[in-house]
Coordinates of C-alpha atoms and ligand atoms in Angstrom, one line a residue:
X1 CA 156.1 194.6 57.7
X2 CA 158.9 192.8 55.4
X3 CA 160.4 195.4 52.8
X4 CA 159.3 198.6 50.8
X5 CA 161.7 200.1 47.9
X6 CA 161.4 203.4 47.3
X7 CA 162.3 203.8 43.5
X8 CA 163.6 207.0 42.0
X9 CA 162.9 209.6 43.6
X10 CA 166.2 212.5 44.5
X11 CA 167.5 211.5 48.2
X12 CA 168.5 214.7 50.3
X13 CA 171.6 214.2 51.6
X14 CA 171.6 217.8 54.3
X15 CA 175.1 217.4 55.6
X16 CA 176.5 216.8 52.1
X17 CA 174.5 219.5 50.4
X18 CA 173.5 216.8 47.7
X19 CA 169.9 215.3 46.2
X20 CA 171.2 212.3 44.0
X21 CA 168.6 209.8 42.4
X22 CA 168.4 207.0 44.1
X23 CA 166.4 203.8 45.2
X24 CA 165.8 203.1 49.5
X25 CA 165.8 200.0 50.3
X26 CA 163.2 199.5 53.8
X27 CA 163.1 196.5 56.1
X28 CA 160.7 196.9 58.9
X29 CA 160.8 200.6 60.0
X30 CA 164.4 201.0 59.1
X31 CA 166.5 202.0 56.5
X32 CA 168.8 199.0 55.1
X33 CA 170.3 200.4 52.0
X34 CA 170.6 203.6 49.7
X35 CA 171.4 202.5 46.3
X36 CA 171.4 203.6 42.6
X37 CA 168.4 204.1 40.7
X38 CA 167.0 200.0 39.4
X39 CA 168.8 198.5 42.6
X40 CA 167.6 195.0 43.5
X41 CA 165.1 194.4 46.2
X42 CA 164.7 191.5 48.3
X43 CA 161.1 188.7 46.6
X44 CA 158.1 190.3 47.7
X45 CA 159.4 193.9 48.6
X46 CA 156.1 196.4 48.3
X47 CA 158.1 198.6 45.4
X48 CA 156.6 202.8 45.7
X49 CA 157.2 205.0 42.8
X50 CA 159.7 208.0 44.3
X51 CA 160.0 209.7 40.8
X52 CA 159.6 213.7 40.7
X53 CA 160.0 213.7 44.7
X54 CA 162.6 214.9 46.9
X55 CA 163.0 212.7 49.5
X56 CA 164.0 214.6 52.7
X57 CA 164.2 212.9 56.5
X58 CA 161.1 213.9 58.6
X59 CA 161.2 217.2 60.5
X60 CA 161.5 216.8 64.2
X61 CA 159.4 219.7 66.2
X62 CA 161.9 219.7 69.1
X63 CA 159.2 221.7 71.0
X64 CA 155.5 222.2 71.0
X65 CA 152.1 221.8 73.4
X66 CA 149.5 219.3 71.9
X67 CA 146.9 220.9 74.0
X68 CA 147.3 224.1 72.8
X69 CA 145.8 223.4 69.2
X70 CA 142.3 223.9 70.6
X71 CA 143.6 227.3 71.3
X72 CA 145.1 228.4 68.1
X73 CA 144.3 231.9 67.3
X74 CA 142.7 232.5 70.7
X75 CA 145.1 236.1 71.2
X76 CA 147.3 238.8 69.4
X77 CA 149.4 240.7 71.8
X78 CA 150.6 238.6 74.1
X79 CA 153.8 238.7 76.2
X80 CA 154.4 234.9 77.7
X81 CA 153.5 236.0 80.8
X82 CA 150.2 237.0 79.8
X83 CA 149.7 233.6 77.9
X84 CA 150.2 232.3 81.1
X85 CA 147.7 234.5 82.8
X86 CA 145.8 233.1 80.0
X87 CA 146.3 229.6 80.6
X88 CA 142.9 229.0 82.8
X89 CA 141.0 230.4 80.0
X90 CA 142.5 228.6 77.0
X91 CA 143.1 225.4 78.7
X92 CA 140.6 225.0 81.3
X93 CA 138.2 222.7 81.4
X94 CA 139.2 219.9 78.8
X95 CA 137.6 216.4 79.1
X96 CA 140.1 213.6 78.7
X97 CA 138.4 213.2 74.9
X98 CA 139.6 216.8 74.5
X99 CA 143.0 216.1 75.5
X100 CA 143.2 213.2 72.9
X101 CA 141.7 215.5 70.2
X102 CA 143.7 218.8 70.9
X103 CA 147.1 216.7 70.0
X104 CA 145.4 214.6 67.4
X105 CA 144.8 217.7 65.6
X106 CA 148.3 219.1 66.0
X107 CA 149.5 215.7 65.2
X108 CA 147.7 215.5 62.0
X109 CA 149.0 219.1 61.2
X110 CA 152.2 218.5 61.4
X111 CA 152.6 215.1 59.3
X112 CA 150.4 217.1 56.8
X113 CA 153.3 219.6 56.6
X114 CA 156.5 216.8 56.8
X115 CA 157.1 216.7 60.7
X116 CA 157.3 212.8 61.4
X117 CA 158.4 213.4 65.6
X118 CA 157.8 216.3 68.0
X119 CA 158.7 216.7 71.7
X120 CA 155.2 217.6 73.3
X121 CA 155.3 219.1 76.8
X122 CA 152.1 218.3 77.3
X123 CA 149.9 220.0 79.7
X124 CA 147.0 219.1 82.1
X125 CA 144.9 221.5 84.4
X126 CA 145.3 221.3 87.6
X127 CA 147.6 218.0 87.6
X128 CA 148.3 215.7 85.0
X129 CA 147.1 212.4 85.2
X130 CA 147.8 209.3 83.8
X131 CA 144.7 208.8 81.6
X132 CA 145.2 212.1 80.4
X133 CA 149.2 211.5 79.1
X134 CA 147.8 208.4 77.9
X135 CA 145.1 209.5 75.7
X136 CA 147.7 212.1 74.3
X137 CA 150.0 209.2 73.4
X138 CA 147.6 207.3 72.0
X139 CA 146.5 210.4 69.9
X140 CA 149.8 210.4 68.2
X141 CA 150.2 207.0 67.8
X142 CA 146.9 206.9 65.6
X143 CA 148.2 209.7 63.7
X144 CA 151.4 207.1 63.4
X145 CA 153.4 209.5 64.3
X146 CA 156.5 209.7 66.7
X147 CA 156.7 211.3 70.0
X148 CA 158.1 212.6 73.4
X149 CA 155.4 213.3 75.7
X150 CA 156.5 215.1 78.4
X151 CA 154.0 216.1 81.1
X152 CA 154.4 220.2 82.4
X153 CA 154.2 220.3 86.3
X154 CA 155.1 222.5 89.1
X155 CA 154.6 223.2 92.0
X156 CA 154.1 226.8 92.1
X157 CA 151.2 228.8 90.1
X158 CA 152.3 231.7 87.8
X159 CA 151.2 234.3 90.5
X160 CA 153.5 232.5 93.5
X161 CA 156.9 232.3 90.7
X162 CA 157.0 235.8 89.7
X163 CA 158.1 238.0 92.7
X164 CA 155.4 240.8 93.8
X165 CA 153.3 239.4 91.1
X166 CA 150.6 238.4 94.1
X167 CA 151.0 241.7 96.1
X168 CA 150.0 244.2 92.8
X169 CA 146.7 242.6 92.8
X170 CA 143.9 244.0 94.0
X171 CA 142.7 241.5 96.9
X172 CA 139.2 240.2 94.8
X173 CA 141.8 239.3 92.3
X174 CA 144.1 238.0 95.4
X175 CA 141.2 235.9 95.7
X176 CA 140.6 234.9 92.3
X177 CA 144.3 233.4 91.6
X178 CA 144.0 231.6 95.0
X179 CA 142.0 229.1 93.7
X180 CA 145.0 229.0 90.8
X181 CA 147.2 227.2 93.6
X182 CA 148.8 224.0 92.1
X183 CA 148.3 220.8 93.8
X184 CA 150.7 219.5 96.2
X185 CA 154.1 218.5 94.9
X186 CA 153.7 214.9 96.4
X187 CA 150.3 214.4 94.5
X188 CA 151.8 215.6 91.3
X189 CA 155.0 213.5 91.5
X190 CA 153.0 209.9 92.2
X191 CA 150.4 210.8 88.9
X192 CA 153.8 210.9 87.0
X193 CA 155.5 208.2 88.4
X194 CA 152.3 205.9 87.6
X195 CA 152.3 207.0 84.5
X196 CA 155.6 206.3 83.7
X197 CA 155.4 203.1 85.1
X198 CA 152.4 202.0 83.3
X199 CA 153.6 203.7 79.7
X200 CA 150.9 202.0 77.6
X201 CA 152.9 202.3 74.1
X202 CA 155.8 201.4 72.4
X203 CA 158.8 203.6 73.3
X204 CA 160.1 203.6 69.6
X205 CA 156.9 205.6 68.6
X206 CA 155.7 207.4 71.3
X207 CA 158.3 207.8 75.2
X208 CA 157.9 210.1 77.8
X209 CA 159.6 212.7 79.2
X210 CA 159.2 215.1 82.2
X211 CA 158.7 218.7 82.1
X212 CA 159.1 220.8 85.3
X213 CA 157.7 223.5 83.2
X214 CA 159.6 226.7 84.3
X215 CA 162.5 226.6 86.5
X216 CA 161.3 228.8 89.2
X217 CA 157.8 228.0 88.7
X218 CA 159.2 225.0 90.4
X219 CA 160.2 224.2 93.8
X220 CA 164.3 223.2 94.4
X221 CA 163.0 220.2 95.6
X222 CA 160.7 219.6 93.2
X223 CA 163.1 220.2 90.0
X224 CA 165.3 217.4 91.9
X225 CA 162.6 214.9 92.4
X226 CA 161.8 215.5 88.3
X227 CA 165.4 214.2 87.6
X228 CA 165.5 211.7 90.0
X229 CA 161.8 210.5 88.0
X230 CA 163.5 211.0 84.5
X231 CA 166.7 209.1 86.0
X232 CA 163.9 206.1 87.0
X233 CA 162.8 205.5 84.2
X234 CA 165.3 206.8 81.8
X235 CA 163.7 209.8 80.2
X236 CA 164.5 212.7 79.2
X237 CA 164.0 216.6 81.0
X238 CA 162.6 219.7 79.3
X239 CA 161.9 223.2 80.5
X240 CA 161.5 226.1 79.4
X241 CA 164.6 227.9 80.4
X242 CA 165.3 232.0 80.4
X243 CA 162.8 232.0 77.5
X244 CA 161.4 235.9 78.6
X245 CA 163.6 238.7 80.3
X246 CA 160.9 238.5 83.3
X247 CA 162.3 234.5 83.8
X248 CA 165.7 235.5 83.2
X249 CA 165.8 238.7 85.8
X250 CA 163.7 237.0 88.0
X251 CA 166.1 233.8 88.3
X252 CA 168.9 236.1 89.5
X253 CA 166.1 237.9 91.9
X254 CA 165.6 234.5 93.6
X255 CA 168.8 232.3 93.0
X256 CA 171.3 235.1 92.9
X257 CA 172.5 233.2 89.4
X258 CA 171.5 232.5 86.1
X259 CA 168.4 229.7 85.8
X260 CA 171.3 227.8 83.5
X261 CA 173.9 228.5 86.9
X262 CA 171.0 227.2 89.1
X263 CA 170.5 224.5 87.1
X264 CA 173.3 223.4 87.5
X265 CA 174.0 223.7 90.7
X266 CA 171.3 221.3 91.1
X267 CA 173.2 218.9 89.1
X268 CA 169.9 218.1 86.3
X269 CA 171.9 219.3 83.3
X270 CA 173.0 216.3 80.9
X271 CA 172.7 215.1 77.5
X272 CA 169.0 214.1 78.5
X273 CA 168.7 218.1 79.4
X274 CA 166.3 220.1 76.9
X275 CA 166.4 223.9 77.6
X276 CA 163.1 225.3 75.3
X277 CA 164.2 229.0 73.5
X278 CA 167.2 230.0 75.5
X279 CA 166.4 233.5 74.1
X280 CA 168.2 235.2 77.5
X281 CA 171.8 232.5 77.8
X282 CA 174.2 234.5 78.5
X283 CA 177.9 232.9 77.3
X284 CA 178.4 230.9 80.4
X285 CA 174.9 229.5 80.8
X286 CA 176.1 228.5 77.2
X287 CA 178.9 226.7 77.9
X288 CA 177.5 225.1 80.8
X289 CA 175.1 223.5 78.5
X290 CA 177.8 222.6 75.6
X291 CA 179.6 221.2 78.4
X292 CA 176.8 218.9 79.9
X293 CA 176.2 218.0 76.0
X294 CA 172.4 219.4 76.4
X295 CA 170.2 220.7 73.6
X296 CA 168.5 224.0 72.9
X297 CA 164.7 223.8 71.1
X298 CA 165.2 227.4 69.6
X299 CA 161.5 228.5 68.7
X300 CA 162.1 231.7 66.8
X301 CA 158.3 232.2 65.6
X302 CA 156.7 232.2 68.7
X303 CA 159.7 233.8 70.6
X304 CA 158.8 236.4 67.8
X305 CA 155.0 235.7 68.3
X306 CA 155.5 236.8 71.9
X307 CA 158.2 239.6 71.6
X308 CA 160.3 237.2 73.8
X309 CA 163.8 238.4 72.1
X310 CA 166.0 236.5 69.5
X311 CA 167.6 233.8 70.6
X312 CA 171.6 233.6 69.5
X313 CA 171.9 230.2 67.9
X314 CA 175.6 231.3 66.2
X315 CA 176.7 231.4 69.7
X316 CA 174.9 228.2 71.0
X317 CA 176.1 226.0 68.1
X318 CA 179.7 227.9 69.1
X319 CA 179.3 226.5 72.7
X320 CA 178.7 222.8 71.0
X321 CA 174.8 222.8 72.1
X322 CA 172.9 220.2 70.5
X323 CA 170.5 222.9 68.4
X324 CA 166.8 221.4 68.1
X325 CA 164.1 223.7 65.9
X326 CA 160.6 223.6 67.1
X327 CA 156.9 225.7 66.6
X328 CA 155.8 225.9 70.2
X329 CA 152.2 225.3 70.8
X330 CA 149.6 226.8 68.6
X331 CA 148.5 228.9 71.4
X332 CA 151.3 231.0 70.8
X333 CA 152.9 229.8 67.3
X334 CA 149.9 229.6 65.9
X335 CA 150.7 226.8 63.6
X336 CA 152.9 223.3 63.3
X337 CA 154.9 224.2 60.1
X338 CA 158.5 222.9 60.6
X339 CA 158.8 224.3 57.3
X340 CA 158.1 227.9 58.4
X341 CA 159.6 227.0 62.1
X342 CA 163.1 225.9 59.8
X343 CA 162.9 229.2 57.8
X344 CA 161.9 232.3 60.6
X345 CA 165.3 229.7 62.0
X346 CA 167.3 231.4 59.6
X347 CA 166.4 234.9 59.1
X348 CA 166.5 235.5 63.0
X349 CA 169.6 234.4 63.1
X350 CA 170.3 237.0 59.8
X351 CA 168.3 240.3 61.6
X352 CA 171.2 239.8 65.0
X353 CA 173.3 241.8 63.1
X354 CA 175.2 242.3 59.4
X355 CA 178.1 239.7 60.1
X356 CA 177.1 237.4 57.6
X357 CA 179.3 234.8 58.6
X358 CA 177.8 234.4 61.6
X359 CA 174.3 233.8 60.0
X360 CA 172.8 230.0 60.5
X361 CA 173.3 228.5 56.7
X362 CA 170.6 226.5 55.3
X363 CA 172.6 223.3 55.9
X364 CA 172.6 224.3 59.7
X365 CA 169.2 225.3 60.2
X366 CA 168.1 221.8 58.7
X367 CA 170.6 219.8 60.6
X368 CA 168.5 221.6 63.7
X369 CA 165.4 220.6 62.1
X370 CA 166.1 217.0 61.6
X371 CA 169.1 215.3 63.4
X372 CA 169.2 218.0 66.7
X373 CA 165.6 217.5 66.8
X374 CA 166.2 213.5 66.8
X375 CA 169.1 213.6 69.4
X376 CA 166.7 215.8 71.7
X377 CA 164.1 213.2 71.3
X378 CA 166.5 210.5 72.4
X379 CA 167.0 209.0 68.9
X380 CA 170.5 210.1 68.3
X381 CA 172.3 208.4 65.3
X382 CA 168.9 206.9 64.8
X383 CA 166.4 209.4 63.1
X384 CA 167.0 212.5 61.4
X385 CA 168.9 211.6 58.3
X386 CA 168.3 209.2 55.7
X387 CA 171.2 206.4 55.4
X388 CA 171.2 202.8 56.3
X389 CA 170.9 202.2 60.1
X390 CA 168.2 205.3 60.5
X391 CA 164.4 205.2 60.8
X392 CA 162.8 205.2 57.6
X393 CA 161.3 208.6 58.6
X394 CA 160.8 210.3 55.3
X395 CA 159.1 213.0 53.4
X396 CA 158.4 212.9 49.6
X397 CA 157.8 216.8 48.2
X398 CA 156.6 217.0 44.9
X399 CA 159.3 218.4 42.3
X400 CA 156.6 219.7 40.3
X401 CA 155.5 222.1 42.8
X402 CA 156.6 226.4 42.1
X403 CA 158.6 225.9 45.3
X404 CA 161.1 223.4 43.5
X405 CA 160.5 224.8 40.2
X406 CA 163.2 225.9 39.0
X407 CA 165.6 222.8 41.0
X408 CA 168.5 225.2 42.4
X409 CA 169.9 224.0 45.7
X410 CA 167.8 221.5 47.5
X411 CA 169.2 222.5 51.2
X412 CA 168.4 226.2 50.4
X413 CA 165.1 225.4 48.5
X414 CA 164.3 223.3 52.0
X415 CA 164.5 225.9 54.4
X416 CA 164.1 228.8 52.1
X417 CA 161.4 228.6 50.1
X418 CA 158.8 225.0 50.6
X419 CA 156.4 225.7 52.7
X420 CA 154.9 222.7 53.1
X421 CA 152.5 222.9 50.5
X422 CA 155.1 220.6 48.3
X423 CA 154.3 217.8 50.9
X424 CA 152.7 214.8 49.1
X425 CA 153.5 211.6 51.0
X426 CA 155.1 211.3 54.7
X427 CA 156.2 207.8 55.3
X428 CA 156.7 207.1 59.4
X429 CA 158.8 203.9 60.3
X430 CA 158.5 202.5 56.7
X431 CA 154.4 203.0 56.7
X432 CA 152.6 205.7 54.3
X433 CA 150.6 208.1 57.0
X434 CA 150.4 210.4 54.1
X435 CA 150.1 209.3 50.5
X436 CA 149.6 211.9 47.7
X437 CA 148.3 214.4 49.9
X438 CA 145.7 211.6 51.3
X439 CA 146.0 211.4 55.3
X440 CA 146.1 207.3 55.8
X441 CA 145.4 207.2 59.6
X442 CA 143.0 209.4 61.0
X443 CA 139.2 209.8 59.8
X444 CA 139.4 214.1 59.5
X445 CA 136.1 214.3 59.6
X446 CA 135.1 212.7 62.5
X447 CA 138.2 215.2 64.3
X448 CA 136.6 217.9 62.2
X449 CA 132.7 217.2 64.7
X450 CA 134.9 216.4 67.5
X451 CA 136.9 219.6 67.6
X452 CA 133.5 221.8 66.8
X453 CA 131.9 220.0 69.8
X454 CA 134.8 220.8 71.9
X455 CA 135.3 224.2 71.2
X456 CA 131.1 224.8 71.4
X457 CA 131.2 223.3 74.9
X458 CA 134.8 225.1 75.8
X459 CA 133.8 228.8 74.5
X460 CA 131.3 228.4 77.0
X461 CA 132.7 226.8 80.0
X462 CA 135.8 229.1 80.2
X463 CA 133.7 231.9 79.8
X464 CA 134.1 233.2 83.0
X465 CA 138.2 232.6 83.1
X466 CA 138.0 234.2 79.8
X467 CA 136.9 237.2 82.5
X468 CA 139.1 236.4 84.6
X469 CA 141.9 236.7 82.0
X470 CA 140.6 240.2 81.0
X471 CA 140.7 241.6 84.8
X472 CA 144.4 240.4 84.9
X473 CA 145.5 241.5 81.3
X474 CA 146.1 245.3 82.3
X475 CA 147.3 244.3 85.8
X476 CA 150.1 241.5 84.4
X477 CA 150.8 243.6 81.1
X478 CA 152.1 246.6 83.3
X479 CA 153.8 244.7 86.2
X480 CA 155.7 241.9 84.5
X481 CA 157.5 244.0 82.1
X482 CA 158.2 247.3 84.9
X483 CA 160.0 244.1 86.3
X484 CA 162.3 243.6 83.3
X485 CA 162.5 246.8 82.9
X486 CA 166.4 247.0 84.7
X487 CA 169.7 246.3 82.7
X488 CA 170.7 242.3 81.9
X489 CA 173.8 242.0 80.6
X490 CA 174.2 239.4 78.1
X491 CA 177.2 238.7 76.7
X492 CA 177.0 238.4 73.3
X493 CA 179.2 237.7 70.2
X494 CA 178.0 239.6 67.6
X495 CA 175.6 242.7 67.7
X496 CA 174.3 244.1 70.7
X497 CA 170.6 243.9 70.8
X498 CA 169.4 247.0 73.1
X499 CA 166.5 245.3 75.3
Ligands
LIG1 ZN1 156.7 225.8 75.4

């Protein structure tokens, strides 16, 4: 690719609080040089005007679902538990096509609004198989944008993990989530390991991961043959850990501990350990995790979203957790704004309580959103800032825009106020996806057919699990939270939060 110079545009510097003029100097997909505006730049160097922009680094979504953007908007009042009641309905069904189009369209959202990575536990009824990871890999590479893909597996269906669930059901209904049963954890394990040994793409631009999807959801055995798989092959581990009081009271129903204490026990925690939301740590599942050098992917909109609680990130950042920022899938987010993901980051941490000095800053909150992100990811010291050394991962807002009108503080004016409708270029390993608001990559209208096909043919399909859902709702919405309704103490630093 040789070298690009981006020339004047105001460099955001997050840690330092600063957004000098100055000129980047790109070789390859890397950054080489930060200099002062009219630096020199090697014969032949593609030169890109950066003037009335503030370059930022690339938002990392530390945690979303690329098949979940075919479901965006598909429910109001759900608790997680009843998403997952849902799942059959909203994710049922999908070709391998729709698999590639449901992240493409995610992926394309969130370039749109300045995310260059995400970590994408990506998820495929009844098992996932290595066509299927494959065609979501391929979907964000297209897009030209970076990834973890990190297949969601267990071994036990939502009705088996959540004690008594499967004995308040009527028996039709019995018989209904029978045919819910997961496949057998041997059959599951050997689609992953293929696919992990055949990974098609680059690992720069789009790795996997593995996602035992819920700790209890999974087998002891099971969560242990997912490390030993991520230990393989070198990957990292992400699960959704004591995101919902039902997960967290029902962790100490079954293990007698915390999910974090079971954990590990189990000895999976590590630096290559992603807990998603956290909302129920209590102080030593936090430590354990500061210890192990693991990472949180707080998602405050849709813990919001699905009245999961507010996670504590003061405390988390206290207990040195690597602190990650992500939307969730659209199924429960309902959109792929970093921007918004950055900002809800903030305020929750300002509604815990009125100690102000225990609020996330802004500074904090983009740190999350950018170099926690890129350590989650894998890409420590190597994405997530913009200085030599880094990926040339970066994100030109327009100056010109209200948000950045007037130019007060660029770290507040980040998280506080752009929204993403400032985005007009998104460069991605030194290459333009975006370029004045002009997606490079990806023909949107042929995603705009494909996407009206698929939702035609899945409105239709899922019709009866949409049913199916709507038997369950009243069933799952009364027994999940009588089941949380007992006293869990969590320890917790500043205001007490009566649950
Ligand atoms: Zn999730």
């Amino acid at each position: 690719m040789g070298h690009t110079i981006l020339r004047g545009g105001r460099v955001l510097d997050i840690a330092a609080g600063t957004a000098d003029y100055g000129d980047i100097l790109i070789e390859d997909d890397t950054i080489r040089e930060i200099g002062p505006p009219g630096s020199a730049a090697p014969d032949g160097a593609t030169e890109i005007s950066a003037a009335g922009r503030l370059l930022h680094p690339g938002l990392v979504n530390a945690h979303t679902h690329g098949n979940g953007n075919l479901a965006k908007g598909m429910g109001d009042r759900w608790t997680l538990e009843l998403l997952l009641a849902a799942a059959p309905w909203i994710n049922g069904n999908r070709s391998t096509e729709d698999k590639y189009l449901s992240t493409q369209l995610g992926a394309v959202e969130m370039v749109l609004k300045g995310c260059t990575a995400c970590y994408d536990l990506s998820f495929e009824w009844p098992l996932p198989t290595a066509e299927g990871l494959a065609q979501a890999a391929q979907a964000y590479a297209d897009v030209g944008m970076r990834a973890v893909v990190a297949p969601m597996i267990a071994d036990r269906s939502f009705y088996e993990a959540i004690p008594g669930l499967h004995d308040a059901l009527p028996p039709p209904l019995k018989e209904s989530v029978a045919n819910l049963r997961l496949p057998p954890a041997d059959t599951t394990l050997a689609a992953i390991r293929s696919a992990l040994h055949d990974w098609p793409l680059d690992r720069e631009q789009v790795r996997p991961a593995v996602a035992p999807t819920i700790p209890h959801h999974c087998s002891d055995a099971f969560i242990l043959d997912c490390a030993q798989l991520a230990r393989d092959f070198d990957v990292g581990l992400h699960s959704h850990v004591a995101e919902s009081k039902v997960q967290a009271v029902t962790g100490i129903r079954l293990y007698g501990c915390t999910l974090t204490a079971h954990l590990d026990r189990l000895g999976v925690l590590g630096p290559h350990f992603t807990v998603a939301h956290g909302v129920w740590l209590d102080n030593e599942d936090m430590e354990r995790l500061g210890d192990h050098g693991a990472s949180v992917a707080h998602n405050p909109g849709s813990n919001m979203r699905l009245g999961s609680g507010l996670a504590d990130t003061r405390a988390m950042l206290e207990r040195r957790i690597n602190l990650g920022i992500g939307t969730d899938g659209a199924n429960c987010a309902d959109n792929q704004n970093m921007y918004e993901a950055m900002r809800l980051a903030s305020f929750v941490s300002k509604v815990r309580g009125p100690d102000w000095q225990r609020w996330l800053t802004t500074r904090e909150a983009a740190l999350a959103a950018t170099e926690g992100g890129a350590r989650a990811l894998g890409f420590r010291d190597r994405m997530g800032r913009l200085a030599p050394g880094y990926k040339a991962d970066i994100v030109m807002l327009d100056l010109d825009h209200p948000n950045w009108l007037p130019f007060n503080d660029p770290v507040n004016q980040l998280v506080h106020t752009e929204d993403g409708t400032a985005v007009a270029s998104v460069m991605i390993g030194g290459r333009l996806v975006v370029d004045n608001r002009r997606l490079l990559t990806v023909d949107l209208d042929r995603l705009r057919a494909g996407v009206a096909a698929a939702h035609e043919r899945l409105v239709a399909v899922n019709a009866d699990s949409q049913r199916l859902y709507e038997t369950l709702e009243p069933i799952v919405g009364s027994y999940c939270p009588g089941l949380a309704r007992v006293p869990y103490h969590v320890h917790r630093y500043g205001a007490q939060i009566d649950w």
